Amino acid sequence: MTINIALLGYGTVGKGVYRTIQQHQGRLQKLLSEEVKVVAILVRDIKKHTAPDQSVMLTNQYEKIQQLENIDVVIDAIVGIEPAATYLQSAIEKGRHVITANKEMFAEKSNILRELAKKYHVSVGYEATVAGGIPIIQTLKKLLNANKVTKVEGILNGTSNFILTKMREEQLSFDNALALAQKLGYAEADPTNDVEGFDAYYKAAILSELIYGEKPKSEQIERNGIASIAKSDITFFNELGLRYKHVATIEYAHSQVKCAVRPVLVESNHPLYQVEGVQNAIHIEADIVGSISLQGPGAGMYPTASAIIEDLIHLSEKDQEYTFNEESTLDQQRSAKTSWIAYGRSALQQLPEGAEIMKMIANDTWVVEIEGDLRIEDASLIQILGDATRLKEMKKIH
Amino acid sequence: MTINIALLGYGTVGKGVYRTIQQHQGRLQKLLSEEVKVVAILVRDIKKHTAPDQSVMLTNQYEKIQQLENIDVVIDAIVGIEPAATYLQSAIEKGRHVITANKEMFAEKSNILRELAKKYHVSVGYEATVAGGIPIIQTLKKLLNANKVTKVEGILNGTSNFILTKMREEQLSFDNALALAQKLGYAEADPTNDVEGFDAYYKAAILSELIYGEKPKSEQIERNGIASIAKSDITFFNELGLRYKHVATIEYAHSQVKCAVRPVLVESNHPLYQVEGVQNAIHIEADIVGSISLQGPGAGMYPTASAIIEDLIHLSEKDQEYTFNEESTLDQQRSAKTSWIAYGRSALQQLPEGAEIMKMIANDTWVVEIEGDLRIEDASLIQILGDATRLKEMKKIH
């Protein structure tokens, strides 16, 4: 028997999947007891591609793939919501398993695809949509069996992390670090998706749906980019031992899912501190096990292919329905103190009741603590991740 | 229906398991569609314990537990090879699933228990034996589906990591840091198991068996403790930007599994650098996905209980047989350069052919590079984990 695959898209990810399947045929056959074969590849511009093998159908018309009768699995390695979502829906309706690496599409359409897959008794794999090769979806699924996840903090976009790393290491401005990322192929000509946090938000939304069974409501979403961070800010905080990171946070508080993608300052005692360059990492807080972190390649040809192959191998596994809301013990735990840098007297004057000014660490720069979350409609606040005791004990430096 | 559990041992881990099962009854029942109940607890000294509930049989005789007819799962939360191994064997022979947190026993007896479990169609869970709450066994099982793991580096013993952290942070001698660890309950009165690397070796042997299907042969095992590291060494290397860590390495080279537990120096660009205190972490190199790291609590009442509950939930899953040796592409990849600190002229004189002296960074202190591994029967070599380019470019400091 053979598992026949149709591959949608033949860019970096598509090629990585094709090559991995070709090069590890023996391994896959032992695991699946069947041969795995890519029989069709969909590309946008047929003139720009050649079929990797004469037996593979290369086409620019999805209908031709839909009409093939022998396809078992459709792998989505294209970008953007449409036409990918429509293609996968029709694939599912024809009884085909689907696996996707398309985060924007899956963040938007996961519900529809999951419902449809249930109806047609097929699987939807999406390990590759979040943090490339890091097996975060599988790990969360396992953890969620025994644990309730109270919070996730992640560096989910390698491009913005690369830019912040280079700004600090080589004292580059945002524009110069971005230009370097573009030169190295880490950033697109239009970098909005990465540096403004849209890409990280898609991934956060997918994690939110897995962990809490729902996406955050729009009024519970905060999204701030990194383009306005000055080189001098990076240097200033680096001298204080703090690193800027573009972090996505998903948490459950007051019976609501909240999601924020924003620049924060990270203390060296926090696992996200040493996550540099294009690496991704995720820090998970769970009620029984405590805190766990995972770090690895967030993108790239083979890491993403590895995640897709994992999904291929687990296609037959039934998805557990998590029962997040059954015991609502989570709200009680959300009273931990958080630490913030507040800049300037106007920020201080707007601090809500309960916020405590701990220390002036430089002119017009204070460490502030509060129970829960601090929000002022103003850029003069930056959250500190990690234990900030050191800062509170520090002498004023300027 | 009820899943009836016998708990062997009622110390920290045993109590954690009991309380977790009691407190999360609703969650477990939804997942397993059955009630989970601890019906019997084995303790060594019955006078020191009271049954947590009148319906629980507390006994110091394993035979009484063996004779009960309604036990489905036996959870081993005791220490040492015997009598634990004998108890679990007889449990399996009576058709009971077993779950163990006992690393010394499982490092020695995993083969026997696995074979027996196969014969009697029951499962053996051992997530809790390695790195407490970090889901390392499950993650490796998943990764091993698509990937071949070429190398694992881990901080697998929280006690020795705590001691090295305190020696650096508070400039303590080994003896004083050990005394602090003992005071805080992190180290035993006899700390040999932890500080000499026996405990880390047990865990490495369990990982080796999972990844490579075999334990390292005795001539392929190196085990060095941390007791002889001087406070001044820690300070000296800390000033160079390097941290001492007690690292277990498992790798496959020249068709053999090799295992080393030894102090190494870690560069700040390596994921193990910021793993501090009693935390554990594992860095995995795999052929398709690249490098992945996991970090979390290595021990403790609830992290360990969480791992045991994970096993309980996955009892029915069949263990995959990994097919490590089928494609022997691994040896070819093992030619990466490794970096070392060599102390003193006598070390330099013993360097094998191919070793290259890169830089004298201080009096009698050199950075040396070599393809593959460097071994001299002498303590004057310390491996550097991470990219050591920075050191090679550094000016001599003394």
Tab-separated table of N, CA, C and O in Angstrom, chain B residues 302-346:
chain	number	residue	atom	x	y	z
B	302	TYR	N	5.171	17.955	42.861
B	302	TYR	CA	4.141	18.042	41.832
B	302	TYR	C	4.667	17.862	40.410
B	302	TYR	O	4.005	17.219	39.599
B	303	PRO	N	5.855	18.401	40.076
B	303	PRO	CA	6.371	18.092	38.735
B	303	PRO	C	6.478	16.588	38.494
B	303	PRO	O	6.069	16.077	37.446
B	304	THR	N	7.001	15.852	39.482
B	304	THR	CA	7.139	14.410	39.315
B	304	THR	C	5.760	13.756	39.240
B	304	THR	O	5.520	12.870	38.415
B	305	ALA	N	4.841	14.226	40.087
B	305	ALA	CA	3.470	13.694	40.043
B	305	ALA	C	2.851	13.947	38.669
B	305	ALA	O	2.172	13.074	38.116
B	306	SER	N	3.090	15.113	38.102
B	306	SER	CA	2.543	15.443	36.784
B	306	SER	C	3.023	14.440	35.740
B	306	SER	O	2.251	13.958	34.908
B	307	ALA	N	4.317	14.097	35.795
B	307	ALA	CA	4.867	13.130	34.844
B	307	ALA	C	4.213	11.752	35.027
B	307	ALA	O	3.913	11.057	34.049
B	308	ILE	N	3.989	11.372	36.270
B	308	ILE	CA	3.359	10.066	36.540
B	308	ILE	C	1.915	10.050	36.039
B	308	ILE	O	1.456	9.073	35.445
B	309	ILE	N	1.216	11.149	36.240
B	309	ILE	CA	-0.178	11.220	35.774
B	309	ILE	C	-0.213	11.174	34.239
B	309	ILE	O	-1.094	10.537	33.646
B	310	GLU	N	0.752	11.835	33.579
B	310	GLU	CA	0.859	11.723	32.114
B	310	GLU	C	0.947	10.261	31.695
B	310	GLU	O	0.277	9.815	30.767
B	311	ASP	N	1.822	9.521	32.372
B	311	ASP	CA	1.970	8.097	32.056
B	311	ASP	C	0.656	7.348	32.261
B	311	ASP	O	0.297	6.481	31.476
B	312	LEU	N	-0.020	7.691	33.338
B	312	LEU	CA	-1.287	7.033	33.656
B	312	LEU	C	-2.285	7.231	32.518
B	312	LEU	O	-2.993	6.311	32.111
B	313	ILE	N	-2.287	8.447	31.961
B	313	ILE	CA	-3.230	8.766	30.897
B	313	ILE	C	-2.862	8.059	29.592
B	313	ILE	O	-3.725	7.707	28.802
B	314	HIS	N	-1.564	7.810	29.406
B	314	HIS	CA	-1.135	7.184	28.147
B	314	HIS	C	-0.877	5.697	28.263
B	314	HIS	O	-0.278	5.102	27.379
B	315	LEU	N	-1.356	5.086	29.338
B	315	LEU	CA	-1.102	3.653	29.538
B	315	LEU	C	-1.507	2.806	28.350
B	315	LEU	O	-0.830	1.844	27.997
B	316	SER	N	-2.579	3.196	27.711
B	316	SER	CA	-3.106	2.340	26.654
B	316	SER	C	-2.355	2.499	25.334
B	316	SER	O	-2.499	1.686	24.433
B	317	GLU	N	-1.513	3.560	25.232
B	317	GLU	CA	-0.793	3.751	23.968
B	317	GLU	C	0.293	2.714	23.780
B	317	GLU	O	1.080	2.451	24.673
B	318	LYS	N	0.359	2.180	22.589
B	318	LYS	CA	1.376	1.159	22.332
B	318	LYS	C	2.716	1.824	22.097
B	318	LYS	O	2.810	2.841	21.430
B	319	ASP	N	3.753	1.245	22.662
B	319	ASP	CA	5.087	1.790	22.448
B	319	ASP	C	5.569	1.451	21.050
B	319	ASP	O	5.511	0.318	20.597
B	320	GLN	N	6.013	2.500	20.364
B	320	GLN	CA	6.630	2.340	19.052
B	320	GLN	C	8.000	1.673	19.233
B	320	GLN	O	8.684	1.913	20.203
B	321	GLU	N	8.359	0.843	18.291
B	321	GLU	CA	9.746	0.350	18.284
B	321	GLU	C	10.536	1.271	17.365
B	321	GLU	O	10.216	1.397	16.187
B	322	TYR	N	11.526	1.946	17.870
B	322	TYR	CA	12.299	2.833	17.011
B	322	TYR	C	13.342	2.031	16.248
B	322	TYR	O	13.808	1.001	16.706
B	323	THR	N	13.645	2.545	15.086
B	323	THR	CA	14.428	1.742	14.153
B	323	THR	C	15.753	2.436	13.888
B	323	THR	O	16.091	2.779	12.779
B	324	PHE	N	16.457	2.668	14.974
B	324	PHE	CA	17.612	3.533	14.892
B	324	PHE	C	18.659	3.091	13.884
B	324	PHE	O	19.232	3.899	13.171
B	325	ASN	N	18.910	1.782	13.829
B	325	ASN	CA	20.077	1.356	13.066
B	325	ASN	C	19.830	1.125	11.585
B	325	ASN	O	20.753	0.840	10.841
B	326	GLU	N	18.596	1.293	11.190
B	326	GLU	CA	18.253	0.948	9.804
B	326	GLU	C	18.990	1.802	8.760
B	326	GLU	O	19.435	1.290	7.749
B	327	GLU	N	19.147	3.080	9.021
B	327	GLU	CA	19.928	3.902	8.095
B	327	GLU	C	21.110	4.464	8.882
B	327	GLU	O	20.931	5.246	9.793
B	328	SER	N	22.285	4.079	8.508
B	328	SER	CA	23.419	4.494	9.347
B	328	SER	C	24.083	5.736	8.761
B	328	SER	O	25.225	5.730	8.350
B	329	THR	N	23.309	6.794	8.715
B	329	THR	CA	23.835	8.050	8.177
B	329	THR	C	24.458	8.899	9.281
B	329	THR	O	24.969	9.976	9.029
B	330	LEU	N	24.398	8.391	10.511
B	330	LEU	CA	24.782	9.262	11.616
B	330	LEU	C	26.278	9.474	11.723
B	330	LEU	O	26.747	10.570	11.969
B	331	ASP	N	27.032	8.414	11.530
B	331	ASP	CA	28.476	8.538	11.694
B	331	ASP	C	29.069	9.636	10.819
B	331	ASP	O	29.968	10.347	11.230
B	332	GLN	N	28.521	9.746	9.626
B	332	GLN	CA	29.045	10.751	8.703
B	332	GLN	C	28.927	12.167	9.252
B	332	GLN	O	29.694	13.045	8.891
B	333	GLN	N	27.915	12.371	10.084
B	333	GLN	CA	27.679	13.732	10.550
B	333	GLN	C	28.524	14.102	11.759
B	333	GLN	O	28.532	15.232	12.195
B	334	ARG	N	29.224	13.137	12.311
B	334	ARG	CA	29.898	13.382	13.576
B	334	ARG	C	31.306	13.933	13.395
B	334	ARG	O	32.240	13.484	14.024
B	335	SER	N	31.446	14.874	12.509
B	335	SER	CA	32.785	15.388	12.294
B	335	SER	C	32.883	16.869	12.670
B	335	SER	O	33.810	17.549	12.307
B	336	ALA	N	31.911	17.351	13.442
B	336	ALA	CA	31.936	18.764	13.826
B	336	ALA	C	33.110	19.033	14.761
B	336	ALA	O	33.549	18.154	15.499
B	337	LYS	N	33.612	20.240	14.721
B	337	LYS	CA	34.705	20.624	15.608
B	337	LYS	C	34.211	20.828	17.029
B	337	LYS	O	33.120	21.349	17.247
B	338	THR	N	35.002	20.440	17.990
B	338	THR	CA	34.682	20.716	19.387
B	338	THR	C	35.779	21.607	19.971
B	338	THR	O	36.915	21.563	19.532
B	339	SER	N	35.377	22.431	20.959
B	339	SER	CA	36.327	23.362	21.575
B	339	SER	C	36.590	22.945	23.019
B	339	SER	O	35.698	22.460	23.708
B	340	TRP	N	37.828	23.178	23.438
B	340	TRP	CA	38.258	22.752	24.772
B	340	TRP	C	39.138	23.817	25.404
B	340	TRP	O	39.836	24.542	24.712
B	341	ILE	N	39.084	23.839	26.742
B	341	ILE	CA	40.081	24.591	27.486
B	341	ILE	C	41.147	23.591	27.921
B	341	ILE	O	40.827	22.565	28.526
B	342	ALA	N	42.380	23.859	27.573
B	342	ALA	CA	43.490	23.012	28.050
B	342	ALA	C	44.309	23.843	29.023
B	342	ALA	O	44.662	24.979	28.744
B	343	TYR	N	44.566	23.246	30.164
B	343	TYR	CA	45.312	23.893	31.249
B	343	TYR	C	46.734	23.362	31.274
B	343	TYR	O	46.918	22.141	31.357
B	344	GLY	N	47.686	24.184	31.283
B	344	GLY	CA	49.044	23.737	31.590
B	344	GLY	C	49.766	23.093	30.426
B	344	GLY	O	49.154	22.494	29.554
B	345	ARG	N	51.098	23.196	30.426
B	345	ARG	CA	51.890	22.694	29.309
B	345	ARG	C	51.801	21.178	29.163
B	345	ARG	O	51.894	20.658	28.057
B	346	SER	N	51.621	20.460	30.272
B	346	SER	CA	51.592	19.003	30.153
B	346	SER	C	50.381	18.550	29.347
B	346	SER	O	50.444	17.587	28.593
